[in-house]
CSV table of C-alpha atoms in Angstrom, one decimal:
chain,number,residue,atom,x,y,z
I,1,MET,CA,-2.1,72.3,106.8
I,2,SER,CA,1.9,72.5,105.4
I,3,GLY,CA,0.2,72.5,101.9
I,4,MET,CA,-1.4,75.8,102.9
I,5,LEU,CA,1.6,77.0,104.5
I,6,ASP,CA,3.6,76.1,101.2
I,7,ALA,CA,1.1,78.1,99.1
I,8,MET,CA,1.1,81.5,101.0
I,9,PRO,CA,4.4,82.4,99.0
I,10,ARG,CA,2.8,81.7,95.9
I,11,LEU,CA,-0.3,83.7,97.1
I,12,SER,CA,1.7,86.5,98.2
I,13,THR,CA,3.8,86.7,94.9
I,14,LEU,CA,0.4,86.5,93.1
I,15,GLY,CA,-1.2,89.3,95.0
I,16,ARG,CA,1.7,91.3,94.1
I,17,ALA,CA,1.6,90.9,90.8
I,18,MET,CA,-1.9,91.8,90.8
I,19,VAL,CA,-1.5,94.9,92.5
I,20,ASP,CA,1.2,95.7,90.2
I,21,ARG,CA,-1.1,95.2,87.3
I,22,LEU,CA,-3.8,97.2,88.8
I,23,ARG,CA,-1.2,100.0,89.4
I,24,LEU,CA,-0.3,99.8,85.8
I,25,LEU,CA,-3.9,100.2,84.8
I,26,LEU,CA,-4.9,103.0,86.9
I,27,PHE,CA,-1.4,105.0,86.3
I,28,PRO,CA,0.3,103.9,83.2
I,29,PRO,CA,3.8,104.6,83.0
I,30,ALA,CA,4.5,108.2,81.4
I,31,CYS,CA,7.4,110.4,80.6
I,32,VAL,CA,8.4,112.3,83.6
I,33,PHE,CA,8.6,115.5,81.5
I,34,CYS,CA,5.5,115.4,78.8
I,35,HIS,CA,3.6,112.5,80.0
I,36,ALA,CA,3.8,110.7,76.8
I,37,PRO,CA,3.1,106.9,77.3
I,38,LEU,CA,6.2,104.7,78.3
I,39,ALA,CA,6.8,100.9,78.6
I,40,HIS,CA,8.2,101.4,82.1
I,41,ARG,CA,8.1,103.7,85.2
I,42,GLY,CA,10.6,106.5,85.8
I,43,GLY,CA,11.9,107.1,82.4
I,44,CYS,CA,12.0,110.0,79.7
I,45,CYS,CA,10.5,109.6,76.2
I,46,ALA,CA,13.1,109.5,73.2
I,47,ALA,CA,11.6,112.8,72.3
I,48,CYS,CA,12.4,114.8,75.4
I,49,HIS,CA,15.8,112.6,75.8
I,50,ALA,CA,16.7,114.2,72.3
I,51,ARG,CA,16.3,117.6,73.6
I,52,ILE,CA,18.8,117.3,76.7
I,53,THR,CA,22.0,119.0,76.5
I,54,VAL,CA,24.5,118.1,78.9
I,55,TRP,CA,27.0,120.8,79.5
I,56,PRO,CA,30.5,120.1,77.7
I,57,ALA,CA,32.9,117.8,80.1
I,58,THR,CA,35.9,119.8,78.6
I,59,HIS,CA,35.5,123.2,80.2
I,60,CYS,CA,37.5,125.8,82.2
I,61,ARG,CA,37.8,124.4,85.6
I,62,VAL,CA,37.4,127.8,87.0
I,63,CYS,CA,34.8,129.4,85.3
I,64,GLY,CA,33.0,126.6,83.5
I,65,THR,CA,33.4,128.0,79.8
I,66,PRO,CA,33.5,125.2,77.4
I,67,LEU,CA,36.8,124.6,75.9
I,68,PRO,CA,38.7,122.2,73.4
I,69,ALA,CA,39.9,119.3,74.8
I,70,SER,CA,43.3,120.2,74.4
I,71,LEU,CA,42.9,123.4,76.7
I,72,ALA,CA,40.8,121.8,79.3
I,73,PRO,CA,40.8,122.0,82.3
I,74,GLY,CA,42.3,125.5,82.0
I,75,PRO,CA,42.1,128.1,83.5
I,76,CYS,CA,40.8,129.6,80.3
I,77,GLY,CA,42.5,133.1,79.0
I,78,ALA,CA,39.7,135.2,80.7
I,79,CYS,CA,40.5,133.5,83.9
I,80,LEU,CA,44.1,134.0,83.7
I,81,ARG,CA,43.7,137.7,83.1
I,82,ARG,CA,41.3,138.0,86.0
I,83,MET,CA,40.7,135.2,88.4
I,84,PRO,CA,36.9,135.5,89.5
I,85,PRO,CA,36.4,134.9,93.5
I,86,PHE,CA,35.7,131.3,92.9
I,87,GLN,CA,37.9,128.6,92.0
I,88,ARG,CA,35.6,125.9,90.6
I,89,SER,CA,32.7,126.1,88.4
I,90,GLU,CA,30.5,123.1,87.5
I,91,SER,CA,27.0,122.6,85.6
I,92,LEU,CA,25.2,119.7,84.7
I,93,PHE,CA,23.1,120.9,81.4
I,94,MET,CA,22.8,123.6,79.1
I,95,TYR,CA,19.6,125.5,79.8
I,96,ARG,CA,17.4,124.7,76.9
I,97,GLY,CA,15.0,122.2,75.4
I,98,THR,CA,13.8,119.7,77.8
I,99,VAL,CA,15.8,120.8,80.8
I,100,ARG,CA,14.6,124.8,80.1
I,101,ASP,CA,10.7,123.3,80.2
I,102,ALA,CA,11.5,121.0,83.2
I,103,LEU,CA,13.0,124.4,85.0
I,104,LEU,CA,10.3,126.6,83.9
I,105,ALA,CA,7.6,123.9,85.1
I,106,TRP,CA,9.5,123.6,88.6
I,107,LYS,CA,9.6,127.4,89.1
I,108,LEU,CA,6.2,128.3,87.9
I,109,ARG,CA,4.0,125.2,88.5
I,110,GLY,CA,5.8,123.3,91.3
I,111,ARG,CA,6.7,120.3,89.7
I,112,ASP,CA,9.9,118.8,90.8
I,113,ALA,CA,9.7,115.5,89.4
I,114,PRO,CA,11.6,116.6,86.3
I,115,VAL,CA,14.1,118.1,88.2
I,116,ARG,CA,14.9,115.3,90.5
I,117,TRP,CA,15.1,113.0,87.5
I,118,LEU,CA,17.9,115.4,85.8
I,119,LEU,CA,19.6,115.1,89.3
I,120,GLU,CA,19.6,111.3,89.3
I,121,THR,CA,20.7,111.1,85.6
I,122,GLY,CA,23.9,113.6,86.7
I,123,ARG,CA,24.4,111.3,89.9
I,124,MET,CA,27.9,110.1,89.1
I,125,CYS,CA,29.0,113.9,87.8
I,126,ILE,CA,27.4,115.1,91.0
I,127,GLU,CA,29.2,112.3,93.2
I,128,ARG,CA,32.7,113.1,91.7
I,129,THR,CA,32.6,116.9,92.4
I,130,LEU,CA,30.6,117.2,95.7
I,131,ALA,CA,32.0,115.4,98.8
I,132,PRO,CA,30.9,115.0,102.2
I,133,GLY,CA,33.4,117.6,103.5
I,134,ASP,CA,31.9,120.5,101.3
I,135,LEU,CA,29.1,122.8,102.6
I,136,LEU,CA,26.6,123.9,100.1
I,137,LEU,CA,25.2,127.3,100.2
I,138,PRO,CA,22.1,128.1,98.3
I,139,VAL,CA,21.6,131.2,96.6
I,140,PRO,CA,19.4,133.4,99.0
I,141,MET,CA,16.1,134.6,97.9
I,142,PRO,CA,14.5,137.8,99.1
I,143,LEU,CA,12.4,137.1,102.0
I,144,SER,CA,9.3,138.9,100.5
I,145,ARG,CA,9.7,136.7,97.3
I,146,MET,CA,10.2,133.6,99.5
I,147,ARG,CA,7.0,134.0,101.3
I,148,ARG,CA,5.1,134.9,98.1
I,149,ARG,CA,6.2,131.9,96.5
I,150,GLY,CA,6.2,129.5,99.6
I,151,GLN,CA,9.5,127.7,98.1
I,152,HIS,CA,13.1,128.4,98.0
I,153,HIS,CA,14.2,126.9,94.8
I,154,ALA,CA,17.9,126.9,95.4
I,155,ALA,CA,17.7,125.6,98.8
I,156,ASP,CA,15.6,122.8,97.6
I,157,LEU,CA,18.0,122.3,95.0
I,158,ALA,CA,21.1,122.3,97.8
I,159,ARG,CA,18.9,119.9,99.8
I,160,TRP,CA,18.8,117.1,97.1
I,161,LEU,CA,22.3,117.5,96.2
I,162,ALA,CA,23.2,117.0,99.7
I,163,GLU,CA,21.2,113.8,99.8
I,164,ILE,CA,22.9,112.3,96.5
I,165,SER,CA,26.8,113.6,97.3
I,166,GLY,CA,26.8,113.4,101.4
I,167,ALA,CA,27.8,117.1,101.6
I,168,ARG,CA,26.1,119.3,104.2
I,169,TRP,CA,23.8,122.2,103.3
I,170,ASP,CA,22.8,125.5,105.1
I,171,TRP,CA,20.6,127.9,103.7
I,172,ARG,CA,21.1,130.6,106.9
I,173,ILE,CA,24.9,131.7,106.4
I,174,LEU,CA,24.7,133.5,103.3
I,175,ARG,CA,21.9,136.0,103.3
I,176,ARG,CA,20.3,138.7,101.0
I,177,GLN,CA,20.8,142.4,102.0
I,178,GLY,CA,19.1,145.4,100.6
I,179,ALA,CA,16.6,145.7,97.9
I,180,GLN,CA,17.3,144.7,94.4
I,181,GLN,CA,15.2,144.3,91.2
I,182,ARG,CA,14.3,140.8,89.6
I,183,GLN,CA,17.2,139.7,87.6
I,184,SER,CA,15.2,138.4,84.7
I,185,SER,CA,13.9,142.1,83.9
I,186,LEU,CA,17.3,143.2,83.6
I,187,SER,CA,19.8,143.5,80.9
I,188,GLY,CA,23.4,141.9,81.3
I,189,GLY,CA,25.3,145.0,82.5
I,190,ALA,CA,22.3,146.1,84.6
I,191,ARG,CA,22.3,142.4,86.3
I,192,TRP,CA,25.9,143.2,87.2
I,193,ARG,CA,25.0,146.3,89.1
I,194,ASN,CA,22.1,145.1,90.6
I,195,MET,CA,23.7,142.1,92.4
I,196,ARG,CA,26.9,144.5,93.7
I,197,LYS,CA,26.0,144.8,97.3
I,198,ALA,CA,23.4,142.3,97.4
I,199,PHE,CA,24.9,139.4,99.8
I,200,ALA,CA,26.2,139.4,103.2
I,201,LEU,CA,27.2,136.6,105.7
I,202,ASP,CA,25.1,136.0,108.8
I,203,ALA,CA,27.7,135.8,111.8
I,204,THR,CA,25.1,134.0,114.0
I,205,TYR,CA,25.8,130.6,112.1
I,206,LEU,CA,29.0,131.3,110.7
I,207,ASP,CA,31.3,129.2,113.3
I,208,LYS,CA,29.0,126.2,113.8
I,209,GLY,CA,28.2,126.1,110.2
I,210,LEU,CA,31.7,126.0,108.9
I,211,ALA,CA,33.1,123.4,111.3
I,212,GLY,CA,35.0,120.5,109.6
I,213,VAL,CA,34.3,122.2,106.2
I,214,ARG,CA,36.8,121.9,103.4
I,215,ARG,CA,35.3,123.6,100.4
I,216,LEU,CA,32.1,126.0,100.0
I,217,TRP,CA,29.8,125.6,96.9
I,218,ILE,CA,27.4,128.4,96.2
I,219,VAL,CA,24.3,126.5,94.4
I,220,ASP,CA,21.7,127.8,92.0
I,221,ASP,CA,19.3,126.6,89.6
I,222,ILE,CA,20.4,128.5,86.5
I,223,ARG,CA,23.4,130.4,85.6
I,224,THR,CA,22.9,133.1,83.1
I,225,THR,CA,25.2,136.4,83.0
I,226,GLY,CA,27.0,135.0,86.2
I,227,ALA,CA,26.5,138.2,88.2
I,228,THR,CA,24.7,136.4,91.0
I,229,LEU,CA,27.1,133.7,91.6
I,230,TYR,CA,30.1,136.2,91.4
I,231,TYR,CA,29.1,138.4,93.6
I,232,ALA,CA,27.6,135.8,96.1
I,233,ALA,CA,31.2,134.3,96.1
I,234,ARG,CA,32.9,137.4,96.7
I,235,SER,CA,31.0,137.8,99.7
I,236,LEU,CA,32.6,134.8,101.0
I,237,ARG,CA,36.4,136.1,100.6
I,238,GLY,CA,36.8,136.6,104.2
I,239,LEU,CA,36.5,133.0,105.0
I,240,ARG,CA,39.5,132.1,103.3
I,241,MET,CA,38.1,128.8,102.2
I,242,PRO,CA,38.2,127.3,98.7
I,243,VAL,CA,35.0,128.3,96.9
I,244,GLY,CA,33.1,126.7,93.9
I,245,VAL,CA,29.8,127.5,92.1
I,246,TRP,CA,27.4,124.7,91.1
I,247,THR,CA,24.2,125.2,88.9
I,248,LEU,CA,21.9,122.7,87.4
I,249,ALA,CA,21.7,124.4,84.1
I,250,ARG,CA,23.8,127.2,82.2
I,251,THR,CA,23.0,129.3,79.2
I,252,HIS,CA,25.5,129.1,76.7
I,253,LYS,CA,25.9,131.4,73.5
I,254,GLU,CA,27.4,129.2,70.4
């Protein structure tokens, strides 16, 4: 009897090994981006990894524009001339290559695994930037578009960031108002005009939502002209609280 009991841990270990081998046969490890075969799970192939560009660590702390190391963290000349309605700006990646492909796959086909992998890769940076006393406000989506898509990408991103950082998030405080054209269909100047009166605060959730908050962060997936983040931040001016803007990726002209 004792011999059988002694053998049980070995049998259990053997059983787990068999299950692991069967899992490898049925679901072989693959790159989270392109599905190329890998030697281990949860990874990224060398080709996709080479096409990921991290946003420069030396940048203006206000607007996020890359700066020479001797000038960082700024503020840069543009911010000194005209300070935006936020005091911090952070992005993890440049919107190109693998990151661009991952975001398009998420927005068009609902594939969130690549985006979650990118967030996990940037965990240390996220934890240094966001804190438990912060409140994350996703850029609101028009209700008609949210119903049509069945997904609010900025809200999902804010929720995942909160899980990593311990910050709170709330999609109800910052709301969309009026009717705007899709930003992707507009030129740079038209995007700024389109967003000028696009945002408002919902007083129903303000008092409770802001209790104990030290800093507000507006969260979006991609930053292009910056018009959306600028006017979203401007709508928070009356709260008299520090405001930052955070995006997973950002376009950059060399």
